[in-house]
Each structure stands twice: as structure tokens, then as C-alpha cells.
Coordinates of C-alpha atoms in Angstrom, one line a residue:
M13 CA 202.3 -32.7 -62.8
K14 CA 199.6 -35.3 -62.2
A15 CA 201.1 -36.0 -58.7
L16 CA 201.0 -32.3 -58.0
S17 CA 197.4 -32.1 -59.0
V18 CA 196.5 -35.0 -56.7
L19 CA 198.4 -33.4 -53.8
C20 CA 196.5 -30.1 -54.4
L21 CA 193.2 -32.0 -54.4
V22 CA 194.1 -33.8 -51.1
L23 CA 195.0 -30.5 -49.5
L24 CA 191.8 -28.9 -50.8
V25 CA 189.7 -31.7 -49.3
S26 CA 191.6 -31.4 -46.0
V27 CA 190.9 -27.7 -45.9
L28 CA 187.2 -28.2 -46.8
E29 CA 186.9 -30.9 -44.2
A30 CA 188.4 -28.7 -41.5
A31 CA 186.1 -25.9 -42.5
V32 CA 183.0 -28.2 -42.3
T33 CA 184.0 -30.0 -39.1
K34 CA 185.4 -27.1 -37.1
P35 CA 183.1 -24.2 -36.2
S36 CA 184.5 -20.6 -36.3
S37 CA 186.3 -19.7 -33.2
G38 CA 185.1 -16.1 -33.7
I39 CA 181.4 -17.0 -33.2
F40 CA 182.3 -19.0 -30.0
I41 CA 184.5 -16.2 -28.6
G42 CA 181.8 -13.6 -29.4
C43 CA 179.4 -15.6 -27.4
L44 CA 181.8 -15.8 -24.5
R45 CA 182.3 -12.0 -24.5
N46 CA 178.5 -11.4 -24.6
R47 CA 178.0 -13.7 -21.6
T48 CA 180.6 -12.2 -19.4
T49 CA 180.9 -8.7 -17.9
P50 CA 183.7 -6.1 -18.6
G51 CA 184.4 -6.1 -14.8
I52 CA 185.5 -9.8 -15.0
P53 CA 186.9 -9.9 -18.6
I54 CA 187.4 -13.3 -20.3
T55 CA 189.6 -12.1 -23.2
D56 CA 192.9 -13.0 -21.5
A57 CA 191.6 -16.4 -20.6
I58 CA 191.0 -17.4 -24.3
F59 CA 193.6 -19.1 -26.4
T60 CA 193.1 -20.0 -30.1
A61 CA 195.3 -21.4 -32.8
D62 CA 195.6 -17.9 -34.3
N63 CA 198.2 -17.2 -31.7
T64 CA 200.3 -20.3 -32.1
A65 CA 202.9 -19.7 -29.3
T66 CA 200.5 -19.0 -26.4
F67 CA 198.0 -21.6 -27.7
L68 CA 200.5 -24.4 -27.9
S69 CA 202.1 -23.6 -24.5
S70 CA 198.6 -23.4 -22.9
Y71 CA 197.8 -26.8 -24.4
V72 CA 201.0 -28.7 -23.5
S73 CA 201.4 -27.2 -20.0
Y74 CA 198.7 -29.5 -18.6
T75 CA 199.2 -32.4 -21.1
K76 CA 200.8 -35.1 -18.9
N77 CA 200.9 -37.9 -21.4
K78 CA 203.3 -37.2 -24.3
R79 CA 201.1 -39.4 -26.6
Y80 CA 198.8 -36.4 -26.8
S81 CA 201.3 -33.6 -26.8
S82 CA 200.3 -32.3 -30.3
P83 CA 196.9 -30.5 -30.4
N84 CA 194.4 -31.4 -33.0
Y85 CA 194.2 -28.1 -34.8
Q86 CA 191.4 -29.3 -37.1
K87 CA 189.1 -30.0 -34.1
L88 CA 190.2 -27.8 -31.2
V89 CA 188.3 -24.6 -31.4
A90 CA 189.8 -22.8 -28.3
I91 CA 191.2 -23.2 -24.9
V92 CA 189.4 -21.3 -22.1
A93 CA 191.5 -21.0 -18.9
A94 CA 188.7 -19.8 -16.7
K95 CA 189.5 -17.2 -14.0
H96 CA 186.0 -16.8 -12.6
V97 CA 182.9 -18.9 -12.2
S98 CA 181.2 -16.7 -14.8
H99 CA 183.9 -17.8 -17.3
V100 CA 183.0 -21.5 -16.6
Q101 CA 179.3 -20.8 -17.0
A102 CA 179.8 -18.9 -20.3
T103 CA 182.0 -21.6 -21.7
V104 CA 179.4 -24.3 -21.0
V105 CA 176.5 -22.3 -22.5
C106 CA 178.5 -21.1 -25.6
A107 CA 179.8 -24.6 -26.3
K108 CA 176.3 -26.1 -26.0
T109 CA 174.6 -23.4 -28.2
N110 CA 177.2 -23.7 -30.9
G111 CA 177.2 -27.5 -31.0
I112 CA 180.8 -27.8 -29.7
Q113 CA 181.9 -30.6 -27.4
L114 CA 183.4 -29.6 -24.0
R115 CA 186.5 -31.2 -22.4
I116 CA 187.2 -30.3 -18.8
R117 CA 190.8 -30.3 -17.6
S118 CA 191.9 -29.7 -14.0
G119 CA 195.4 -31.2 -13.8
G120 CA 195.7 -33.0 -17.1
H121 CA 196.4 -36.5 -15.6
D122 CA 193.6 -38.3 -17.5
Y123 CA 195.6 -41.3 -18.6
E124 CA 194.0 -41.4 -22.1
G125 CA 193.9 -37.6 -22.6
L126 CA 190.1 -37.5 -22.6
S127 CA 190.1 -34.2 -20.7
Y128 CA 191.9 -32.4 -23.6
T129 CA 191.5 -34.4 -26.8
S130 CA 188.5 -35.2 -29.0
S131 CA 187.7 -36.5 -32.5
V132 CA 185.0 -33.9 -33.0
P133 CA 185.1 -30.1 -32.7
F134 CA 185.7 -29.2 -29.1
V135 CA 186.8 -26.6 -26.5
I136 CA 189.1 -27.3 -23.6
L137 CA 187.9 -25.7 -20.3
D138 CA 191.1 -25.4 -18.2
M139 CA 190.5 -25.1 -14.5
Y140 CA 194.0 -24.5 -13.3
N141 CA 193.4 -20.8 -12.5
L142 CA 190.6 -21.8 -10.1
R143 CA 192.7 -23.1 -7.3
S144 CA 191.7 -21.4 -4.1
I145 CA 191.8 -23.4 -0.8
T146 CA 190.1 -22.4 2.4
I147 CA 190.8 -24.4 5.6
D148 CA 188.6 -24.3 8.7
V149 CA 190.6 -26.0 11.5
P150 CA 188.0 -25.9 14.3
S151 CA 185.4 -27.7 12.1
K152 CA 188.1 -29.8 10.3
K153 CA 186.7 -28.9 7.0
A154 CA 187.9 -27.3 3.8
W155 CA 186.8 -25.9 0.5
V156 CA 189.1 -26.6 -2.5
Q157 CA 188.6 -25.6 -6.1
S158 CA 189.1 -28.1 -8.9
G159 CA 192.2 -26.4 -10.4
A160 CA 194.2 -26.9 -7.2
T161 CA 196.7 -29.8 -7.1
L162 CA 197.0 -32.4 -4.4
G163 CA 200.4 -30.9 -3.5
E164 CA 198.8 -27.4 -3.0
L165 CA 196.0 -28.9 -0.9
Y166 CA 198.4 -30.9 1.3
T167 CA 200.6 -27.9 1.8
K168 CA 197.7 -25.6 2.7
I169 CA 196.3 -28.2 5.2
N170 CA 199.7 -28.5 6.9
E171 CA 200.1 -24.7 7.2
A172 CA 196.8 -24.7 9.1
S173 CA 197.4 -27.7 11.3
P174 CA 200.3 -30.3 11.4
T175 CA 197.8 -33.1 12.5
L176 CA 195.1 -32.7 9.9
A177 CA 195.3 -34.5 6.5
F178 CA 193.2 -35.6 3.6
P179 CA 193.1 -39.2 2.3
A180 CA 193.9 -38.8 -1.4
G181 CA 196.6 -39.8 -3.9
V182 CA 200.4 -39.7 -3.8
C183 CA 201.1 -37.7 -7.0
P184 CA 201.3 -34.0 -5.9
T185 CA 200.7 -32.6 -9.4
V186 CA 197.3 -34.3 -9.9
G187 CA 194.3 -31.9 -10.1
V188 CA 191.8 -32.1 -7.3
G189 CA 188.8 -31.8 -9.6
G190 CA 189.2 -35.1 -11.5
H191 CA 191.0 -37.0 -8.8
I192 CA 188.2 -36.6 -6.3
S193 CA 185.3 -37.1 -8.7
G194 CA 186.8 -40.4 -9.9
G195 CA 187.3 -41.8 -6.4
G196 CA 190.9 -41.0 -5.8
F197 CA 192.8 -43.1 -3.2
G198 CA 196.1 -43.2 -1.6
N199 CA 198.0 -44.6 1.4
L200 CA 195.4 -43.5 4.0
M201 CA 192.6 -45.5 2.4
R202 CA 192.8 -48.4 4.8
K203 CA 192.3 -46.1 7.8
F204 CA 190.0 -43.5 6.3
G205 CA 188.7 -44.6 3.0
I206 CA 189.0 -42.6 -0.2
T207 CA 188.4 -39.0 -1.3
V208 CA 184.7 -39.3 -2.0
D209 CA 184.1 -40.7 1.4
H210 CA 185.0 -37.3 2.8
V211 CA 183.1 -35.0 0.4
I212 CA 180.2 -33.2 2.1
D213 CA 179.3 -30.5 -0.5
A214 CA 180.2 -29.4 -4.0
Q215 CA 179.7 -26.6 -6.4
L216 CA 178.8 -27.7 -10.0
I217 CA 178.0 -25.9 -13.2
N218 CA 175.2 -27.9 -15.0
C219 CA 174.5 -28.3 -18.7
N220 CA 172.5 -25.0 -18.6
G221 CA 175.3 -23.0 -17.0
K222 CA 173.6 -22.9 -13.6
L223 CA 175.7 -23.0 -10.4
L224 CA 174.5 -25.7 -8.1
D225 CA 175.5 -26.9 -4.6
R226 CA 174.5 -30.1 -2.8
A227 CA 171.1 -28.7 -1.7
T228 CA 170.2 -27.5 -5.2
M229 CA 171.6 -30.4 -7.2
G230 CA 169.9 -33.0 -5.1
E231 CA 171.2 -36.2 -3.4
D232 CA 171.2 -38.3 -6.6
L233 CA 173.5 -36.0 -8.5
F234 CA 175.7 -35.5 -5.4
W235 CA 176.0 -39.3 -5.1
A236 CA 176.9 -39.6 -8.8
I237 CA 179.8 -37.1 -8.8
R238 CA 181.4 -38.9 -5.9
G239 CA 183.1 -41.7 -7.8
G240 CA 181.2 -41.5 -11.1
G241 CA 183.5 -38.9 -12.6
G242 CA 182.3 -35.3 -12.8
A243 CA 182.8 -34.9 -16.5
S244 CA 179.6 -36.9 -17.3
F245 CA 177.4 -34.6 -15.2
G246 CA 178.8 -31.1 -15.2
V247 CA 181.8 -29.0 -14.4
I248 CA 183.0 -29.4 -10.8
L249 CA 183.9 -26.0 -9.5
S250 CA 184.9 -26.9 -6.0
W251 CA 184.6 -29.5 -3.2
K252 CA 183.9 -29.2 0.5
I253 CA 185.7 -31.9 2.3
N254 CA 186.1 -33.3 5.8
L255 CA 189.7 -33.5 7.0
V256 CA 191.0 -36.3 9.1
E257 CA 193.3 -36.4 12.2
V258 CA 196.7 -38.0 12.0
P259 CA 199.5 -38.3 14.5
K260 CA 202.3 -35.8 14.7
I261 CA 204.8 -38.6 13.8
L262 CA 204.3 -41.2 11.1
T263 CA 206.8 -43.8 9.9
V264 CA 207.6 -44.7 6.3
F265 CA 210.0 -47.2 4.7
K266 CA 211.0 -48.5 1.3
V267 CA 212.6 -51.9 1.2
R268 CA 213.6 -53.8 -2.0
K269 CA 213.7 -57.5 -2.6
T270 CA 214.9 -58.9 -5.9
L271 CA 213.9 -62.2 -7.2
E272 CA 217.3 -63.6 -6.2
Q273 CA 216.7 -62.3 -2.7
G274 CA 213.3 -64.1 -2.4
G275 CA 211.1 -61.3 -3.7
T276 CA 208.5 -63.7 -5.1
D277 CA 208.1 -65.5 -1.8
V278 CA 207.8 -62.2 0.1
L279 CA 205.3 -60.9 -2.3
Y280 CA 203.2 -64.0 -2.0
K281 CA 203.1 -63.7 1.7
W282 CA 202.3 -60.0 1.4
Q283 CA 199.2 -61.0 -0.6
L284 CA 198.0 -63.0 2.4
V285 CA 198.5 -60.3 5.0
A286 CA 198.5 -56.8 3.4
S287 CA 194.7 -56.3 3.5
K288 CA 194.6 -57.7 7.1
F289 CA 197.2 -55.5 8.7
P290 CA 196.0 -53.0 11.3
E291 CA 194.3 -50.1 9.6
D292 CA 197.1 -47.7 10.5
L293 CA 199.5 -49.6 8.2
F294 CA 199.5 -49.4 4.4
I295 CA 202.1 -51.3 2.4
R296 CA 202.3 -51.1 -1.4
A297 CA 204.2 -53.8 -3.2
W298 CA 205.8 -52.4 -6.4
P299 CA 207.5 -54.9 -8.8
Q300 CA 209.8 -53.2 -11.3
I301 CA 212.7 -54.0 -13.6
V302 CA 216.2 -53.3 -12.2
K303 CA 219.8 -54.1 -13.2
G304 CA 221.0 -57.6 -12.2
T305 CA 224.2 -58.4 -10.4
K306 CA 226.0 -59.2 -13.6
L307 CA 226.8 -56.8 -16.5
G308 CA 223.9 -56.6 -18.9
E309 CA 221.6 -58.7 -16.7
R310 CA 218.2 -57.6 -15.6
T311 CA 215.8 -58.8 -12.9
I312 CA 212.7 -57.9 -11.1
A313 CA 212.8 -56.1 -7.7
V314 CA 209.7 -55.9 -5.5
V315 CA 209.8 -52.6 -3.6
F316 CA 207.8 -52.6 -0.4
F317 CA 206.6 -49.0 0.2
A318 CA 205.0 -48.4 3.6
Q319 CA 203.3 -45.8 5.7
F320 CA 202.3 -46.3 9.3
L321 CA 200.3 -43.9 11.4
G322 CA 202.6 -44.1 14.4
P323 CA 206.2 -44.6 15.6
T324 CA 208.8 -47.0 14.4
D325 CA 208.7 -49.2 17.5
K326 CA 205.0 -50.1 17.0
L327 CA 205.6 -50.7 13.2
M328 CA 208.5 -53.0 13.9
A329 CA 206.4 -55.1 16.3
I330 CA 203.7 -55.5 13.6
M331 CA 206.1 -56.4 10.9
S332 CA 208.0 -59.0 12.9
Q333 CA 204.7 -60.7 13.7
S334 CA 202.9 -60.4 10.3
L335 CA 205.6 -60.2 7.6
P336 CA 209.0 -61.2 9.1
E337 CA 210.0 -62.5 5.6
L338 CA 210.6 -58.9 4.6
G339 CA 213.5 -58.6 7.1
L340 CA 212.6 -55.0 8.0
R341 CA 215.3 -53.2 10.0
R342 CA 215.0 -50.2 12.2
D343 CA 217.3 -48.2 10.0
D344 CA 215.0 -48.8 7.0
C345 CA 212.4 -46.7 8.8
H346 CA 212.0 -42.9 8.8
E347 CA 209.8 -40.9 11.2
M348 CA 208.3 -37.7 9.9
S349 CA 205.2 -35.5 9.8
W350 CA 202.4 -36.3 7.5
L351 CA 203.3 -33.6 5.0
Y352 CA 206.8 -35.0 4.6
T353 CA 205.4 -38.5 4.0
T354 CA 203.7 -37.0 0.9
L355 CA 207.2 -36.1 -0.4
F356 CA 208.5 -39.5 0.4
W357 CA 205.7 -41.2 -1.4
A358 CA 206.2 -38.9 -4.4
N359 CA 209.7 -40.4 -4.6
Y360 CA 211.6 -37.4 -3.4
P361 CA 214.7 -38.1 -1.2
V362 CA 214.3 -37.7 2.5
G363 CA 215.1 -34.1 3.4
T364 CA 213.6 -32.6 0.2
P365 CA 212.1 -29.1 1.0
K366 CA 208.3 -29.1 1.1
R367 CA 208.1 -26.3 -1.4
V368 CA 208.4 -28.8 -4.3
L369 CA 204.9 -29.9 -3.6
L370 CA 203.8 -26.6 -5.2
D371 CA 205.7 -27.2 -8.4
R372 CA 203.6 -27.3 -11.6
P373 CA 205.4 -28.9 -14.6
S374 CA 205.0 -26.9 -17.7
S375 CA 205.6 -29.6 -20.3
P376 CA 204.6 -33.2 -20.9
G377 CA 206.5 -36.0 -19.3
E378 CA 207.0 -39.3 -21.0
F379 CA 204.9 -41.4 -23.4
F380 CA 203.0 -43.8 -21.1
K381 CA 200.2 -46.3 -20.9
S382 CA 198.5 -47.7 -17.8
K383 CA 195.9 -50.4 -17.0
S384 CA 194.2 -51.6 -13.8
D385 CA 192.7 -54.6 -12.2
N386 CA 191.2 -55.8 -8.8
V387 CA 192.4 -59.0 -7.2
K388 CA 190.2 -61.1 -5.0
N389 CA 192.4 -64.1 -4.4
P390 CA 196.2 -64.4 -4.0
I391 CA 198.1 -64.8 -7.2
P392 CA 199.9 -68.2 -7.0
K393 CA 203.7 -68.2 -7.2
E394 CA 203.7 -69.7 -10.7
G395 CA 201.4 -66.9 -11.8
L396 CA 203.8 -64.3 -10.4
E397 CA 206.6 -66.0 -12.3
K398 CA 204.7 -65.8 -15.5
I399 CA 204.2 -62.0 -14.8
W400 CA 207.9 -61.6 -14.2
K401 CA 208.7 -63.3 -17.5
T402 CA 206.4 -60.9 -19.4
M403 CA 207.6 -57.8 -17.6
L404 CA 211.2 -58.6 -18.6
K405 CA 210.3 -58.1 -22.2
F406 CA 209.9 -54.4 -21.5
N407 CA 212.6 -51.7 -21.0
F408 CA 210.5 -50.0 -18.4
V409 CA 207.4 -51.4 -16.7
W410 CA 206.1 -51.7 -13.2
I411 CA 203.0 -52.9 -11.3
E412 CA 201.7 -51.3 -8.2
F413 CA 199.9 -53.7 -5.8
N414 CA 197.7 -51.4 -3.5
P415 CA 196.0 -53.2 -0.6
Y416 CA 192.4 -52.8 0.3
G417 CA 190.9 -53.9 3.6
G418 CA 190.5 -51.9 6.8
V419 CA 187.7 -49.3 6.5
M420 CA 187.3 -50.1 2.8
D421 CA 185.7 -53.4 3.8
R422 CA 183.1 -51.6 5.9
I423 CA 181.8 -48.9 3.5
P424 CA 179.0 -50.2 1.3
A425 CA 179.6 -50.4 -2.5
T426 CA 176.6 -48.2 -3.0
A427 CA 177.5 -45.5 -0.5
T428 CA 179.1 -43.5 -3.3
A429 CA 179.4 -44.2 -7.0
F430 CA 182.9 -45.8 -6.4
P431 CA 182.0 -49.5 -5.9
H432 CA 185.3 -51.2 -5.3
R433 CA 185.1 -52.1 -1.6
K434 CA 184.7 -55.4 0.3
G435 CA 185.9 -58.5 -1.4
N436 CA 189.1 -57.1 -2.9
L437 CA 192.5 -58.0 -1.5
F438 CA 194.3 -55.3 -3.6
N439 CA 194.3 -53.5 -6.9
L440 CA 196.9 -53.5 -9.6
Q441 CA 198.1 -50.6 -11.7
Y442 CA 200.3 -51.5 -14.6
S443 CA 202.4 -48.8 -16.2
T444 CA 205.1 -48.5 -18.9
I445 CA 206.9 -45.5 -20.3
W446 CA 208.9 -44.9 -23.5
L447 CA 210.8 -42.0 -25.1
D448 CA 210.2 -42.4 -28.8
A449 CA 206.9 -41.9 -30.5
K450 CA 207.9 -44.6 -33.0
E451 CA 207.7 -47.2 -30.1
T452 CA 204.1 -46.4 -29.3
E453 CA 202.3 -49.1 -31.2
N454 CA 204.7 -51.8 -29.9
K455 CA 204.4 -50.6 -26.3
L456 CA 200.6 -50.6 -26.4
N457 CA 200.6 -54.1 -27.7
M458 CA 203.1 -55.2 -25.0
M459 CA 200.8 -53.8 -22.4
K460 CA 197.9 -55.8 -23.8
E461 CA 200.1 -58.9 -23.6
L462 CA 200.9 -58.3 -20.0
Y463 CA 197.2 -57.6 -19.3
E464 CA 196.3 -61.0 -20.9
V465 CA 199.0 -62.8 -18.8
V466 CA 197.6 -61.5 -15.6
G467 CA 194.0 -62.1 -16.6
P468 CA 193.5 -65.6 -15.0
Y469 CA 194.4 -64.2 -11.6
V470 CA 192.1 -61.1 -11.3
S471 CA 188.4 -60.3 -11.1
S472 CA 186.2 -61.5 -13.8
N473 CA 182.6 -61.1 -15.2
P474 CA 183.3 -58.3 -15.3
R475 CA 187.0 -57.8 -15.2
E476 CA 187.0 -54.7 -12.9
A477 CA 188.9 -51.5 -13.5
L478 CA 189.3 -48.1 -11.8
L479 CA 188.1 -45.0 -13.4
N480 CA 191.0 -42.9 -12.3
F481 CA 193.3 -45.3 -14.1
R482 CA 191.6 -44.6 -17.4
D483 CA 192.0 -47.3 -20.1
V484 CA 190.2 -47.0 -23.4
D485 CA 191.1 -50.6 -24.2
I486 CA 188.3 -51.9 -22.0
G487 CA 185.7 -50.1 -24.1
S488 CA 185.2 -46.9 -26.0
N489 CA 182.1 -45.0 -27.0
P490 CA 183.2 -42.2 -29.5
S491 CA 179.6 -41.0 -30.1
G492 CA 178.9 -40.9 -26.4
V493 CA 175.4 -42.3 -26.9
N494 CA 175.9 -46.0 -27.6
V495 CA 174.5 -47.7 -24.5
D496 CA 175.8 -51.1 -25.3
E497 CA 179.3 -49.8 -25.6
A498 CA 178.9 -47.8 -22.4
K499 CA 177.8 -50.9 -20.5
I500 CA 181.1 -52.6 -21.5
Y501 CA 183.4 -50.1 -19.8
G502 CA 180.7 -48.8 -17.3
S503 CA 180.2 -52.3 -15.8
K504 CA 183.9 -52.6 -15.2
Y505 CA 184.3 -49.1 -13.6
F506 CA 181.1 -48.9 -11.7
L507 CA 179.8 -52.5 -11.3
G508 CA 176.2 -52.4 -10.0
N509 CA 176.2 -48.6 -9.7
L510 CA 176.1 -48.1 -13.5
K511 CA 172.3 -48.2 -13.8
R512 CA 171.8 -45.5 -11.1
L513 CA 174.5 -43.4 -12.7
M514 CA 172.6 -43.6 -16.1
D515 CA 169.4 -42.7 -14.4
V516 CA 171.0 -39.6 -12.8
K517 CA 172.5 -38.6 -16.1
A518 CA 169.0 -38.8 -17.8
K519 CA 167.7 -36.3 -15.2
C520 CA 170.6 -33.8 -15.0
D521 CA 171.8 -33.9 -18.7
P522 CA 169.1 -35.5 -20.8
E523 CA 170.6 -34.2 -24.1
N524 CA 174.0 -35.7 -23.2
F525 CA 176.0 -32.5 -23.6
F526 CA 178.7 -33.6 -21.2
K527 CA 180.2 -36.6 -22.9
N528 CA 183.5 -38.3 -23.9
E529 CA 184.7 -41.7 -25.1
Q530 CA 184.0 -43.2 -21.7
S531 CA 181.2 -41.1 -20.3
I532 CA 178.0 -42.2 -18.9
P533 CA 175.0 -41.9 -21.3
P534 CA 171.5 -41.0 -20.2
A535 CA 169.3 -44.1 -19.5
R536 CA 166.6 -42.8 -22.0
I537 CA 168.9 -43.6 -24.9
M538 CA 168.2 -47.2 -24.3

């Protein structure tokens, strides 16, 4: 009986806590309806926990990390899947006036789920319905809304012209809104730079619900949202981008070298030449765990994943001169149009129909964790061997070595808010996946161990990181106002650009409405 009383008390406290901490969804929804017109109704765009089936499916459909696949019912007030700019404006104003935090989700690929989770009462503003794309071939420009995916953008560009492209990432389901604002990059970066280097205008909803473009937001804010992450400054509605010209035929290859085949030696040589190759060539090195030659044995294979803006003959000549150790053969190479290279880089088999680029998964994938680094000097072979030893403790783990160099060396670190330019040989992205929630704590600790092992060979003071490879281990600011905490992660993501970002924040959002655990606080809070 006593145990039952204690249980009832615990349940009562939980209910009271939920009532105190979570505002009524009815008041918020009433505000939304008052601020939108019957001609553009918002009712069908609102999901609350009262309707469990549609609420849950709406939440998980753009939840890419299974670690966050269960919504926090005590904190999540509603999901608004905006269908019109007025819905976005109303959501911002109603969240602000009701003291509710706002999380903005375009594709759901935030590695730490910060676009759809919170420890305080919040609303998710889903952008996936706002996905229009307009291509202007004569001017080589395009407008793309934040809810479009990279796969949709690439497909639309290709439908307009087979020789136009956009330098962005290799995962087709990533949302354009967050990817561009964080400084997204891909296999065209050495030739053309990254996403933010090609943004020429934007539409943004500010903290007062006002729609701004480049002219009305001013050059400081326009600079900040190109690499500083839009979620600290407003809601990015759409981007205007410059497209780039690519040849009709590109060449790709994927060649694997295990440790037993000299993979360590080839990777060491890759470090010396990858950032110095001609700009038309991008080769990613991708160490991962594979089965060994004997039953039950495992080893590391380094996969060399390449894209060349030209035919096989020219690529073979470059490789034989600069990286003969790879032993590239002509039959390793595949010639194809730019659009089909995006399928190849998304790990689809050669010949996969291009329509898969339009797929939008409706459920979470695996549990995963990622981390990142920049590397300024080659990692010695003994360092690589220490990394292999640590990797082999995992079931599944891989590291992507992505080369800088080329045009990245010529764009100033202050040109946009994305600062990682000259002086870097390559960046690293470490990733692991697992299938059972019970493994989560162990896997997170293993990733920390791998990160520590690599530490002596990467950038330091600060140890740099990339915003689009979100990692709360490098610093977290739950209140969103602690400047000392913000400087810890902010100095790693933004280096010398952090101060200007904080100054911009103070001007455009002085009350710090747009915030999350790794947002940029306004300078005045100092």
C-alpha cells in the first residue's frame, strides 16, 4: 500500500511538472489561426499529441537519428508543417509571444537532433512542404526553398540543363535549408568551393515574423547565415544560388585497399597529394571495417572514392603521375553525367535510375554518432596504425578523409561565416552506427575514445570542428545565453568569425529568441 502511495505521488508530481512546464497547445494553436487567413488555412499543417497517430508519424518522418525517435511529449507543444510563408511567420510570432522555444527542421539531418528536440517547451517548425525550385538557365541561377532536398535540387537542375550543377553534399535526402546555412560541402569543393560561396540572396523570417531578403536584412546578417547556421538568426525560407558549369562527361571510381594490400601506405601518400591534385579531381579516402580473408577475421579497408571533371584518359594520366601506389585501372573508372555521379556518391550501384534521388524516407535510420576534425599536417603511419587499432574495437565505424585545397585555399576565411579554408589538408568525419538502444552509452564512449586517439594529429587551440557535423561533446549551452559555453563550441566551429557572428546576433535577435544548445548568443549578454 505504501509503495502504491509513493507511485501515485510520483505520477502526480510528473503530471504537475508537465502542466507547469508545457504551455497549452490550445492557446498556441488559437494564436496561429488568428494570425493566418482562411484563404490559406493552417489547420491541416498543425499536429499535436492529441492525435497520436498523425503526430508521431509527422515527428519520425524527418527524424534521421534513431537516438531521438521518441518525441518528448512533456515538452513538445506542436509540430507545424508550414505550407505557406504566412504559416512560418505566424509560428514565429506565436511561439515568441507564448514563451515557447522554436526548433526549425528542413531535412532532419542535424546529427544531434537539435532541429527537433529540446529540454524546454518547444514547437517544431517543419519546412518540408516548402520545397519549390525555380531554375533560370540563361542566368545560371536558381531559387530553392529550404524544405527541398539535395536530391530534388540536383534533379531539377539536371532537367533544366545537363551541364549545370551546384556544389553541395553527397547525401540526397539532406534538406537544403540547414545544409547551405551550415556551409555544406561535397565533391565539387576543390573546384568551386562550398554552398555558401554561391549564395547571392535569401529570404528569411526574422524574430518579429517579418520577411526579409538580402537588401532588407543587410550585408552583416546575409554574411552570418552563410556558414553561421540559420537557426541562430531566423527561419531561412529560400536561397538564391549561382549554378556552376560542369562537363557533359565526368569520371568516378571506387577502389579499395585493405591493410594487407598496403592500405596504410597508400593513405599516407594520399595525404601528401590529395589537396594538391588539379582542382578538377576530388578523392575521398574512407577507412572502414571489413571482413578479413580468414573466417571471423576483420581488417580495415581504405576505400578511395573519386570524382573527376573530365574523361578517364585524363584522370588515368594524373593518377599514374601523382598516386601510382593506388594501382588504378581503366576498368575501375566509370564515365557518366554529373547527375549520375550524385547517385554513385550516394552509394547506389551504377545504373540505378535517377528517380531514387527524389525518395524521402518516412522513418528513422540507425542509431548513430558522428564527430569531426580538421587536419593540417599528414598523420604519420604509426598514428594511422593507432587509429586502426581503435577502430577495430567497433562493430561498425568509418572515417571520411575529405581533401581541401584548390579554390578552398583562395577564398578568405572571413568571406563567409564558414572559416575552414587555407591551411587545412583535409577534414575528418568519424561515424558509427548501432541497432540496439541499449548499446548507446557504450557506443558514445567508444567514439570519445577514438576522438582522443586521433587528437594528437589534428588541429589544436582550438580543435576545430564543422557545424554541419554537429557534435554536442565539444560544448553545449542548454540555456542558450551562457557566453562562456558558447565560446567553447563557437571557437571550434567558427574560429575568428565568432565575434562578428555574436555582434550580428545582438542586432537581429537581441532577445535571443532563436536559440538551441549550440546557437550563437548575442554579444550584449557578455
